[in-house]
Short mmCIF file of C-alpha atoms and ligand atoms in Angstrom, two decimals:
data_model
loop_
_atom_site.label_atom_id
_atom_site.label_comp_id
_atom_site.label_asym_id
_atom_site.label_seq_id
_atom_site.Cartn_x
_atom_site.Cartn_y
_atom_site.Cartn_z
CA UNK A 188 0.00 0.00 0.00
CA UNK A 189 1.08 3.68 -0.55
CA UNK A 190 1.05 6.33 2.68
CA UNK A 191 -2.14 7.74 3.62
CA UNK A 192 -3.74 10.31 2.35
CA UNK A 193 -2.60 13.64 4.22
CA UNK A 194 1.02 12.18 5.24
CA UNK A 195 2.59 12.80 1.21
CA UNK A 196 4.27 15.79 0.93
CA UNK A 197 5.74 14.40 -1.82
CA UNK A 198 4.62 11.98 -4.46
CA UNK A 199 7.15 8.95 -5.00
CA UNK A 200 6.13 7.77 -8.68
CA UNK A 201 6.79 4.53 -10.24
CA UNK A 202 6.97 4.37 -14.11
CA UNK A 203 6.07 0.99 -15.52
CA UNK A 204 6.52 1.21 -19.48
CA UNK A 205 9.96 2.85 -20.53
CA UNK A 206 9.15 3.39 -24.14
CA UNK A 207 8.97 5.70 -26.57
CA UNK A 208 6.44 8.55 -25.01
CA UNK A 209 7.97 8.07 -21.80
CA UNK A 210 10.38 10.60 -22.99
CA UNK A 211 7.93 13.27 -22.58
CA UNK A 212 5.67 12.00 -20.59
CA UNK A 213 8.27 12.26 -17.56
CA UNK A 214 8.59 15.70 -17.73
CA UNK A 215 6.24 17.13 -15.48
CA UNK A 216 6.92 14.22 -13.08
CA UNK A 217 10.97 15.65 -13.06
CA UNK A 218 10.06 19.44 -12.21
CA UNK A 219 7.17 18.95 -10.25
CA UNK A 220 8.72 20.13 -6.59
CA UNK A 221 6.47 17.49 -4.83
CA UNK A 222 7.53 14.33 -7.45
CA UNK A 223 9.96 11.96 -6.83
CA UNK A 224 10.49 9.47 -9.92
CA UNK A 225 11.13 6.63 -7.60
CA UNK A 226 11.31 3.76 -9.67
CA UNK A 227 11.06 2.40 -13.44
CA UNK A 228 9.86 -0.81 -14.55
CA UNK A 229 9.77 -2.29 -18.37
CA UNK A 230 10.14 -5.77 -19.64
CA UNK A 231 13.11 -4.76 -21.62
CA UNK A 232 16.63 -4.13 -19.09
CA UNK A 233 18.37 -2.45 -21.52
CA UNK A 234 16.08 0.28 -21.59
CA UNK A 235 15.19 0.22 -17.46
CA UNK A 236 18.58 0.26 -16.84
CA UNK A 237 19.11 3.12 -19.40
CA UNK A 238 15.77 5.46 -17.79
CA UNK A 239 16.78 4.56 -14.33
CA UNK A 240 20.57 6.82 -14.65
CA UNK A 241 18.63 9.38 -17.10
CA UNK A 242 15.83 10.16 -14.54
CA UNK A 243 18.06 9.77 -11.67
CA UNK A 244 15.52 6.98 -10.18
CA UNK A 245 16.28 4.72 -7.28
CA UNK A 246 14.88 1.46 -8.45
CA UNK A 247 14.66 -0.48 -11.48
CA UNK A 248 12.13 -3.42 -12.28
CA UNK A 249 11.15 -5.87 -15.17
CA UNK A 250 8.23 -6.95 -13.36
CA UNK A 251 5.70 -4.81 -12.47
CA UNK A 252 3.95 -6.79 -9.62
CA UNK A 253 7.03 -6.38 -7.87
CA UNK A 254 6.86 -2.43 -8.63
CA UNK A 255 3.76 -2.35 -7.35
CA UNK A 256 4.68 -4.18 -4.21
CA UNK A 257 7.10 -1.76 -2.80
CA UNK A 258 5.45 -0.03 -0.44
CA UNK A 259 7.89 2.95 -0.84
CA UNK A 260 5.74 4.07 -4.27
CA UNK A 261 2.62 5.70 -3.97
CA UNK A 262 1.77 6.91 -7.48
CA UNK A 263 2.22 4.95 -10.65
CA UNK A 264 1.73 5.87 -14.47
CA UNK A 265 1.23 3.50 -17.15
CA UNK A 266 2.97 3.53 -20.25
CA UNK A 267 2.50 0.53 -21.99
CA UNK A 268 0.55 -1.27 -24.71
CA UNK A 269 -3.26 -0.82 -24.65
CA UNK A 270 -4.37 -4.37 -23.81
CA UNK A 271 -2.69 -4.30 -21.03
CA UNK A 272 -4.02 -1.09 -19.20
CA UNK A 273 -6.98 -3.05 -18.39
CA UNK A 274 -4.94 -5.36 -15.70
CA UNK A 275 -1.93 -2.82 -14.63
CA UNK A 276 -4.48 -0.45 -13.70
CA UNK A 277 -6.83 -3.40 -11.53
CA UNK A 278 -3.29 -4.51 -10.31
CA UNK A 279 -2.42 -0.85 -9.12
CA UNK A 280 -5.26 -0.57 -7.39
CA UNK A 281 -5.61 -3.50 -5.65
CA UNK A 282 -2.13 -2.94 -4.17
CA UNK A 283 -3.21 0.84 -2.81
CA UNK A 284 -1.16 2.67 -5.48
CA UNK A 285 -2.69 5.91 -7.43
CA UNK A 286 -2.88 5.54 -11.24
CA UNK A 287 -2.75 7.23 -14.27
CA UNK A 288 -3.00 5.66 -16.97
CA UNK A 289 -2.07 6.86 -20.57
CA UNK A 290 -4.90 6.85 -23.42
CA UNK A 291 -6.70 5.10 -25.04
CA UNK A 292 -7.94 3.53 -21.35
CA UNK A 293 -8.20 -0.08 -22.20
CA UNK A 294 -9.94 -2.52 -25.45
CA UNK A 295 -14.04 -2.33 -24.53
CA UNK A 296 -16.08 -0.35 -22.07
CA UNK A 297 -16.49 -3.42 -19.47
CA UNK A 298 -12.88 -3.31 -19.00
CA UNK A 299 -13.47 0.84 -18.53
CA UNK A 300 -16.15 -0.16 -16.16
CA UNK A 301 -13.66 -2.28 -13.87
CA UNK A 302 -10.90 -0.21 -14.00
CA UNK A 303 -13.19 2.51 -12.50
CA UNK A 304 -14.71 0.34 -9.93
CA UNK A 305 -11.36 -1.36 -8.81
CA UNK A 306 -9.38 2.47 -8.08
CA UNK A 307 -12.65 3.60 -6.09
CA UNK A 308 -13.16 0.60 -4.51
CA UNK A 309 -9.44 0.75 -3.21
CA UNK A 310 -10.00 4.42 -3.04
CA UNK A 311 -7.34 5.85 -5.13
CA UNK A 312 -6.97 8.24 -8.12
CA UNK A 313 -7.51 7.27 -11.25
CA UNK A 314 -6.41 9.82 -14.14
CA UNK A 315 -6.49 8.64 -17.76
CA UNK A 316 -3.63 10.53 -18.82
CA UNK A 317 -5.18 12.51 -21.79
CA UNK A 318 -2.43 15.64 -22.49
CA UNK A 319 -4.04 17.05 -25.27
CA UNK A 320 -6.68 19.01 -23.01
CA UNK A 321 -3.40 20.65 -21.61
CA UNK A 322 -1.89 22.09 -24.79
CA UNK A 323 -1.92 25.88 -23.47
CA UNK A 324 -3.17 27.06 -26.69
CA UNK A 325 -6.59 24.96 -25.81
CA UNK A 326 -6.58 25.95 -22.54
CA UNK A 327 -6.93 29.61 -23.62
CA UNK A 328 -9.24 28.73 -25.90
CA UNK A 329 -11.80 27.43 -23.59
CA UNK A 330 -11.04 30.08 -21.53
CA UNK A 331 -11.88 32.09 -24.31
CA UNK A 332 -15.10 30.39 -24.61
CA UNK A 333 -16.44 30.35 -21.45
CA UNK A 334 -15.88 33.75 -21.61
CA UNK A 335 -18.35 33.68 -24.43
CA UNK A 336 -15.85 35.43 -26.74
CA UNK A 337 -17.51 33.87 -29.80
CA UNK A 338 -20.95 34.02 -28.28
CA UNK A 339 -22.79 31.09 -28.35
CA UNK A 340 -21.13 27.40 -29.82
CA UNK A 341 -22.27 26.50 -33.24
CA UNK A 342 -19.99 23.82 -34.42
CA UNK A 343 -16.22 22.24 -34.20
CA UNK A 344 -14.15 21.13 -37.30
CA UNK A 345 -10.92 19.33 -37.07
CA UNK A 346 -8.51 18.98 -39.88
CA UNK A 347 -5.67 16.39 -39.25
CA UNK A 348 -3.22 16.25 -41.95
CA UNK A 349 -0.55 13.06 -41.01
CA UNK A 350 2.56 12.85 -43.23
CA UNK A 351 5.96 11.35 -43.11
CA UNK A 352 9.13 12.06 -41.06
CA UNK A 353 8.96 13.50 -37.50
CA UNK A 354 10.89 12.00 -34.63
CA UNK A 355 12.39 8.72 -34.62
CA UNK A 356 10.01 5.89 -33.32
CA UNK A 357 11.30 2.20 -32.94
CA UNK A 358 9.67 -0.22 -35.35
CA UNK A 359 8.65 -2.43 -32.08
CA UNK A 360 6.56 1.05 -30.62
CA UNK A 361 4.32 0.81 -34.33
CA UNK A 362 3.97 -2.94 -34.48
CA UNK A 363 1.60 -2.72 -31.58
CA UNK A 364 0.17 -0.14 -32.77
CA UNK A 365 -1.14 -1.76 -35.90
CA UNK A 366 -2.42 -4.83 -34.16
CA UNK A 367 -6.04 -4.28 -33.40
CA UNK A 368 -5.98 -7.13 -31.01
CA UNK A 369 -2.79 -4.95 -28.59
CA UNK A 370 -3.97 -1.64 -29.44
CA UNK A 371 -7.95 -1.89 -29.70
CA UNK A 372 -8.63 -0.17 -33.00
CA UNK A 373 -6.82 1.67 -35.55
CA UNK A 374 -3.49 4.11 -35.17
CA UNK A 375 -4.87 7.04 -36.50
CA UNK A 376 -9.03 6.79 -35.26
CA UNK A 377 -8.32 5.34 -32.19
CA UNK A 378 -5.10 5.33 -30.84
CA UNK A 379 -4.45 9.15 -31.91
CA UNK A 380 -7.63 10.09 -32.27
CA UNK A 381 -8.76 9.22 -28.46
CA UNK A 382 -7.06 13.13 -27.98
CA UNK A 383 -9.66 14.24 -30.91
CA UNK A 384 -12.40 12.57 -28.84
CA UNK A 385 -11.47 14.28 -25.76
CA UNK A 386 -10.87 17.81 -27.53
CA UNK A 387 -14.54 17.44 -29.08
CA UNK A 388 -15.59 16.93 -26.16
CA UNK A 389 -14.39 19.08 -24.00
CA UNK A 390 -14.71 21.89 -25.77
CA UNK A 391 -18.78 21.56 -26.97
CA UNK A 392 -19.89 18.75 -24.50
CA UNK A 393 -21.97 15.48 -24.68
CA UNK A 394 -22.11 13.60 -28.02
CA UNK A 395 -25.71 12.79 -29.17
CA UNK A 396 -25.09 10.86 -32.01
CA UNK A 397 -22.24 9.72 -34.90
CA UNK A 398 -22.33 9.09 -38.27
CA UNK A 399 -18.60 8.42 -39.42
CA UNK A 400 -16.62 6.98 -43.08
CA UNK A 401 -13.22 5.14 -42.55
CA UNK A 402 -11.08 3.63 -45.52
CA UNK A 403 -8.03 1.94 -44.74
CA UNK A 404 -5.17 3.00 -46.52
CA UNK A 405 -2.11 0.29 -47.35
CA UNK A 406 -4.56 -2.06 -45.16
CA UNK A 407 -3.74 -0.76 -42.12
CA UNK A 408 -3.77 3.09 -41.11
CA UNK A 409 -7.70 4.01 -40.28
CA UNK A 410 -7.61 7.17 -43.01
CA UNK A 411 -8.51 8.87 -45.22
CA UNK A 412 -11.74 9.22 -42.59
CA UNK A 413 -14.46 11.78 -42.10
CA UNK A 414 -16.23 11.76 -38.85
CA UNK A 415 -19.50 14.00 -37.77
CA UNK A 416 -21.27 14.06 -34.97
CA UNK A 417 -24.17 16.24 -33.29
CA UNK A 418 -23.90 17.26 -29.57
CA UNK A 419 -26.83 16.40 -27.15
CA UNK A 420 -26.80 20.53 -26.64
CA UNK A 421 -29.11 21.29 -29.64
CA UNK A 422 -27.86 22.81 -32.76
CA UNK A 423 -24.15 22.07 -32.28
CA UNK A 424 -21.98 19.73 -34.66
CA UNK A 425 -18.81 18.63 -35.13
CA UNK A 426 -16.89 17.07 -37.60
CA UNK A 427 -13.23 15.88 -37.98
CA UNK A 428 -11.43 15.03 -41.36
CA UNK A 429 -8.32 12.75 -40.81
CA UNK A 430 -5.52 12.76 -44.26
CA UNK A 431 -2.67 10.40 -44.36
CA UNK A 432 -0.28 12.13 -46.80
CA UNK A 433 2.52 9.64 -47.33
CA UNK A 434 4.30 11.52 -49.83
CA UNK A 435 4.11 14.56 -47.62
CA UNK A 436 6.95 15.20 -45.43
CA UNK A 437 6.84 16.86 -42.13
CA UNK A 438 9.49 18.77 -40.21
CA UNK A 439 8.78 17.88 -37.17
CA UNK A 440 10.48 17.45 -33.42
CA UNK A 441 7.43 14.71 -32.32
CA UNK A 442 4.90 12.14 -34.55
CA UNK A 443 3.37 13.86 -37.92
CA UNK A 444 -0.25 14.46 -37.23
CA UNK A 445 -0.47 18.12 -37.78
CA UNK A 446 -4.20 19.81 -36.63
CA UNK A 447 -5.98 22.79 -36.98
CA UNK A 448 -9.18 22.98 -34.89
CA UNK A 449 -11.61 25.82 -36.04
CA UNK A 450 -14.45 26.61 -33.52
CA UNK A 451 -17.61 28.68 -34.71
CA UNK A 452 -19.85 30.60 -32.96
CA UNK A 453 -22.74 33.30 -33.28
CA UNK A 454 -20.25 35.63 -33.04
CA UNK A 455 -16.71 34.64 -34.01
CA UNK A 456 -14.59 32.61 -34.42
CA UNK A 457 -11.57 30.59 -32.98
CA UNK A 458 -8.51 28.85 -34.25
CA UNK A 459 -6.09 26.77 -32.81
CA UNK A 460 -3.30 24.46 -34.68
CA UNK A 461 -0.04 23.11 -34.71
CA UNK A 462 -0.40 20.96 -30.84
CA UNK A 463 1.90 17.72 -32.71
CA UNK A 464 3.62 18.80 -35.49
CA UNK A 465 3.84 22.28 -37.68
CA UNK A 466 2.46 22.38 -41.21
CA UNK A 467 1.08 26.02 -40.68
CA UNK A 468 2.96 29.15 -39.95
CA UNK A 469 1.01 31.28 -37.91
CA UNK A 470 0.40 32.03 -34.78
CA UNK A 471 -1.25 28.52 -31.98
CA UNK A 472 -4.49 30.36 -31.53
CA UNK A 473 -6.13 33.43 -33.49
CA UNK A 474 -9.50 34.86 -32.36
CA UNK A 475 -11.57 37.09 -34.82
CA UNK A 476 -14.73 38.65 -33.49
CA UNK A 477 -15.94 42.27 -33.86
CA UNK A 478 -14.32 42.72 -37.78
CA UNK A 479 -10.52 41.69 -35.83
CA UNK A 480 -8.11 39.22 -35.43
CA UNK A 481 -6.37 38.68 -32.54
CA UNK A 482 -3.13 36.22 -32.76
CA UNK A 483 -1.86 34.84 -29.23
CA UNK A 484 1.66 34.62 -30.03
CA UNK A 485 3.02 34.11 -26.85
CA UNK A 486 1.65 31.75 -25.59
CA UNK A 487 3.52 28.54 -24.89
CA UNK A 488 2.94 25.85 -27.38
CA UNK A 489 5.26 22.93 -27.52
CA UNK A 490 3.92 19.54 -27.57
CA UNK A 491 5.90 18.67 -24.40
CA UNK A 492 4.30 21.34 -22.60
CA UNK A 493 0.58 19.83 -22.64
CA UNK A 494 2.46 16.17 -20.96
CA UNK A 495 4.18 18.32 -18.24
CA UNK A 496 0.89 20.28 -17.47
CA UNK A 497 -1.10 17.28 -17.88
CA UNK A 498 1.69 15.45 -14.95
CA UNK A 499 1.51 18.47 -12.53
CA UNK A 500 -2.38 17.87 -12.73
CA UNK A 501 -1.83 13.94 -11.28
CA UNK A 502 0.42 14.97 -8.86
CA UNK A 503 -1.80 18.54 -7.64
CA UNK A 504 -4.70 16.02 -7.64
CA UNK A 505 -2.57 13.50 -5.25
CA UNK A 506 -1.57 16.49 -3.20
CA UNK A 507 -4.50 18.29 -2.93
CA UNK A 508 -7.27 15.06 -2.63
CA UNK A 509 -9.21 16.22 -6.00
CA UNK A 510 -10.42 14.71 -8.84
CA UNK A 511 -7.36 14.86 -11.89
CA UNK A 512 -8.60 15.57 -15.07
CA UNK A 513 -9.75 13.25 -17.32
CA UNK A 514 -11.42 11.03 -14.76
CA UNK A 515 -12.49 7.08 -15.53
CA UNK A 516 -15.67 8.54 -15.71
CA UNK A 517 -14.39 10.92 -19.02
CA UNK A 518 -12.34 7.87 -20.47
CA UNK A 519 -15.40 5.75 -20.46
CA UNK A 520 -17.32 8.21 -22.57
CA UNK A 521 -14.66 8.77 -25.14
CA UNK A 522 -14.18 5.17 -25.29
CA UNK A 523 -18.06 4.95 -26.21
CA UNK A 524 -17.21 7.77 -28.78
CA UNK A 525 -14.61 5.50 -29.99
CA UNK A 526 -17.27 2.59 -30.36
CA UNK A 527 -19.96 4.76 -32.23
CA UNK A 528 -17.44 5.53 -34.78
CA UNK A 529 -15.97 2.16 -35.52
CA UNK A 530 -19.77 0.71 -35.26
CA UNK A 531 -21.36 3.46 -37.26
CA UNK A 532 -18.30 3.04 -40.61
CA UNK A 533 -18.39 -0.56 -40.02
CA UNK A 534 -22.27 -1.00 -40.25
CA UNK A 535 -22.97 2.58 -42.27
CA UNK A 536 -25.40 3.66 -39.90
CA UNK A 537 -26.11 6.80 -37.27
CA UNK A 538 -24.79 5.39 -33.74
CA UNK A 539 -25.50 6.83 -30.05
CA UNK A 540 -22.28 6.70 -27.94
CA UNK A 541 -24.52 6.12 -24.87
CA UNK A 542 -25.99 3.09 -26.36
CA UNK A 543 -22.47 1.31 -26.66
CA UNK A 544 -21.84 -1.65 -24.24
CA UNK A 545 -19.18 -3.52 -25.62
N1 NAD B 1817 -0.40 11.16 -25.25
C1 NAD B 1817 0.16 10.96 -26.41
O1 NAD B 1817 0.16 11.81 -27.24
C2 NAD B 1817 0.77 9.62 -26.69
C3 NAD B 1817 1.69 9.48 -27.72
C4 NAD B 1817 2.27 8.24 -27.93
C5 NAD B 1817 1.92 7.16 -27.11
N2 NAD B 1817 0.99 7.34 -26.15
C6 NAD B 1817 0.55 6.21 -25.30
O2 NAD B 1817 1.60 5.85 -24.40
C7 NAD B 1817 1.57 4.44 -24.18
C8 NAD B 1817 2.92 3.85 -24.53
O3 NAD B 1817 3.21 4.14 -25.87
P1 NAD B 1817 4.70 4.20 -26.47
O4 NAD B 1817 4.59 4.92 -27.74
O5 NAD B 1817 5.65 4.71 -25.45
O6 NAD B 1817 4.95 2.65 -26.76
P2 NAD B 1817 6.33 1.84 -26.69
O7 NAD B 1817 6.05 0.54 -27.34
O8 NAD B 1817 7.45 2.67 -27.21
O9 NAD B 1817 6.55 1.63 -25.14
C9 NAD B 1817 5.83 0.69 -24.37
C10 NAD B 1817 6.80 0.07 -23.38
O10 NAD B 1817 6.07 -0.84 -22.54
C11 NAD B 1817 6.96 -1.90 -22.25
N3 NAD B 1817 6.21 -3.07 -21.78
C12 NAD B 1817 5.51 -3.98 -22.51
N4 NAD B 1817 4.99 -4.92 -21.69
C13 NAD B 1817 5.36 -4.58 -20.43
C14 NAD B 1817 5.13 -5.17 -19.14
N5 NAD B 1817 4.41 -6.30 -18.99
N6 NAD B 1817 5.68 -4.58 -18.06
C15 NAD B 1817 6.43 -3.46 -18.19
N7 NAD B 1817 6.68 -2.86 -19.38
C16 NAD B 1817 6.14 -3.41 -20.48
C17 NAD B 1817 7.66 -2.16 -23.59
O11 NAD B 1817 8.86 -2.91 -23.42
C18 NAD B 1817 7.89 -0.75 -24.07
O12 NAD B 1817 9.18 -0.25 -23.70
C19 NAD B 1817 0.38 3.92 -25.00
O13 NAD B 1817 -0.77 3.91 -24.20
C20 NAD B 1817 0.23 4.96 -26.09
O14 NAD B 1817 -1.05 5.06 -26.68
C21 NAD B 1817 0.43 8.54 -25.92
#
């Protein structure tokens, strides 16, 4: 078990998955003042051995029962292949240790079910670690929203445009990926696109219903794909238009997905783009309303910084006894997003993420 709740001043955090986003997803675990990266766990000891001198942790581990059975840890994150989310997170919280998981959460909503009722049973916090929500350029533009700067809402369009190139990604990091059976649907709907889902919806609320069109291109990546929904608030709609491009190449210091999210409403409107990569020059996040433009240059807007904001927010919700943000609760809804999309391309019909079990 971890320490009680009031007796942490600061949060000693166990890593189990060493791989390729570990590299940022660390970061706000290293400069948070209350985080100690205790210990690191992966199958592979090359790699443990290499993360255990880089972050300066105390303990390495290719087993992560064992991890979890040091009572010195009280925080873990998961950063390993989807199918098994479902039973690190169950096994975290039946040994007392708070856990955030990265997205997608698991395979099928039963599995999102237990994975919520196993951390509150044990009484822990579960975070599905979702950074996307954290890019600051988003941030500000919710802010900007709930300040009703465009007025009311209308609708939410986002363009991804994926080419070739980026940073360099180990061929063993995409052969997961493009196993339905480890990773739970497609690289680009799914696996990617779980931080679509959770901008769509945190920006306009609830989805009502789906009506999406998938083609696989070489047999494998889930584009070209256009996906629309409507939002249980009346009149608002969203759609989101996903382009593989793989003669295109990107300049890039992460993966290739490039977006540009364009929100409308009765009065103005917002855009925000380059979060992943940078196909656009100009500025994260322009505002026109009133016959202006105005660009928010300064704002910070490296990938990295929406997985360090999105690690303080674990930790903050450790240290102060809140909720972290997304909940089990959010994962579970964007994982019955997920399932009205692959159910309404696969069967060409309009689906209702609440009516998704499986
Ligand atoms: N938020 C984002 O933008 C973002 C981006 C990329 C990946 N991710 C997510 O991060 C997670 C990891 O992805 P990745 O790209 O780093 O993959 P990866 O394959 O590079 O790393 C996964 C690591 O898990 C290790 N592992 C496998 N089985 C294990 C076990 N039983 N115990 C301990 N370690 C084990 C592997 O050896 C590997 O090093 C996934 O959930 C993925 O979707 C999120």
């Amino acid at each position: 078990m971890g320490r009680p709740e009031g007796s942490v001043d600061k949060v000693r955090i166990g890593i189990i998955g060493c791989g390729r986003i570990a590299d940022l997803n660390i970061l706000g675990y290293l400069d948070h003042p209350r985080c100690e990266v205790h210990a690191v766990c992966d199958v592979n000891e090359d790699l443990v051995k290499m993360r255990l001198g880089q972050w300066k942790a105390k303990k390495a581990y290719t087993d992560y029962q064992k991890l979890l059975a040091d009572p010195d840890i009280d925080a873990v994150e998961i950063l390993a292949p989807h199918r098994l989310h479902h039973p690190m997170v169950k096994a975290a919280a039946q040994a007392g240790k708070h856990v955030s998981v990265q997205k997608p959460m698991c395979l099928s909503i039963p599995e999102a079910e237990e994975m919520i009722a196993a951390t509150r049973a044990a009484g822990v916090k579960f975070k599905v670690f979702e950074n996307f929500v954290f890019y600051p350029p988003y941030r500000k533009a919710k802010e900007l929203l709930e300040q009703g700067a465009i007025g009311e809402p209308l609708s939410i369009n986002i363009k991804l445009g994926t080419g070739v190139g980026g940073w360099w990604v180990p061929l063993k990091t995409w052969l997961w990926r493009v196993n339905w059976e480890e990773c739970g649907g497609g690289p680009s709907i799914y696996d990617d696109g779980f931080h679509k889902m959770s901008i769509a919806r945190w920006f306009l609320g609830e989805i009502e219903s789906v009506k999406a069109w998938v083609d696989f291109m070489f047999g494998v990546i889930d584009e070209p794909a256009l996906i629309t929904w409507r939002y249980q608030e009346s009149n608002r709609l969203g759609v989101w238009e996903a382009n593989m491009s793989p003669g295109m190449l990107v300049h890039g210091a992460y993966y290739t997905p490039d977006e540009r999210v364009e929100i409308a409403g009765t009065e103005g409107w917002i855009w925000v783009t380059r979060c992943t990569a940078r196909l656009m020059r100009i500025p994260p996040l322009i505002l026109y309303r009133g016959g202006e433009h105005q660009a928010f240059d300064d704002l910070r807007d490296d990938w990295g910084d929406s997985f360090h904001d999105c690690g303080w927010d674990f930790i903050d919700a450790i240290l102060q006894d809140r909720a972290p943000f997304l909940t089990g609760e959010d994962g579970k809804a964007l994982m019955q997003f997920w399932k009205a999309i692959y159910h309404s391309y696969s069967e060409g019909k309009e689906v209702r993420p609440r009516d998704m079990k499986d």
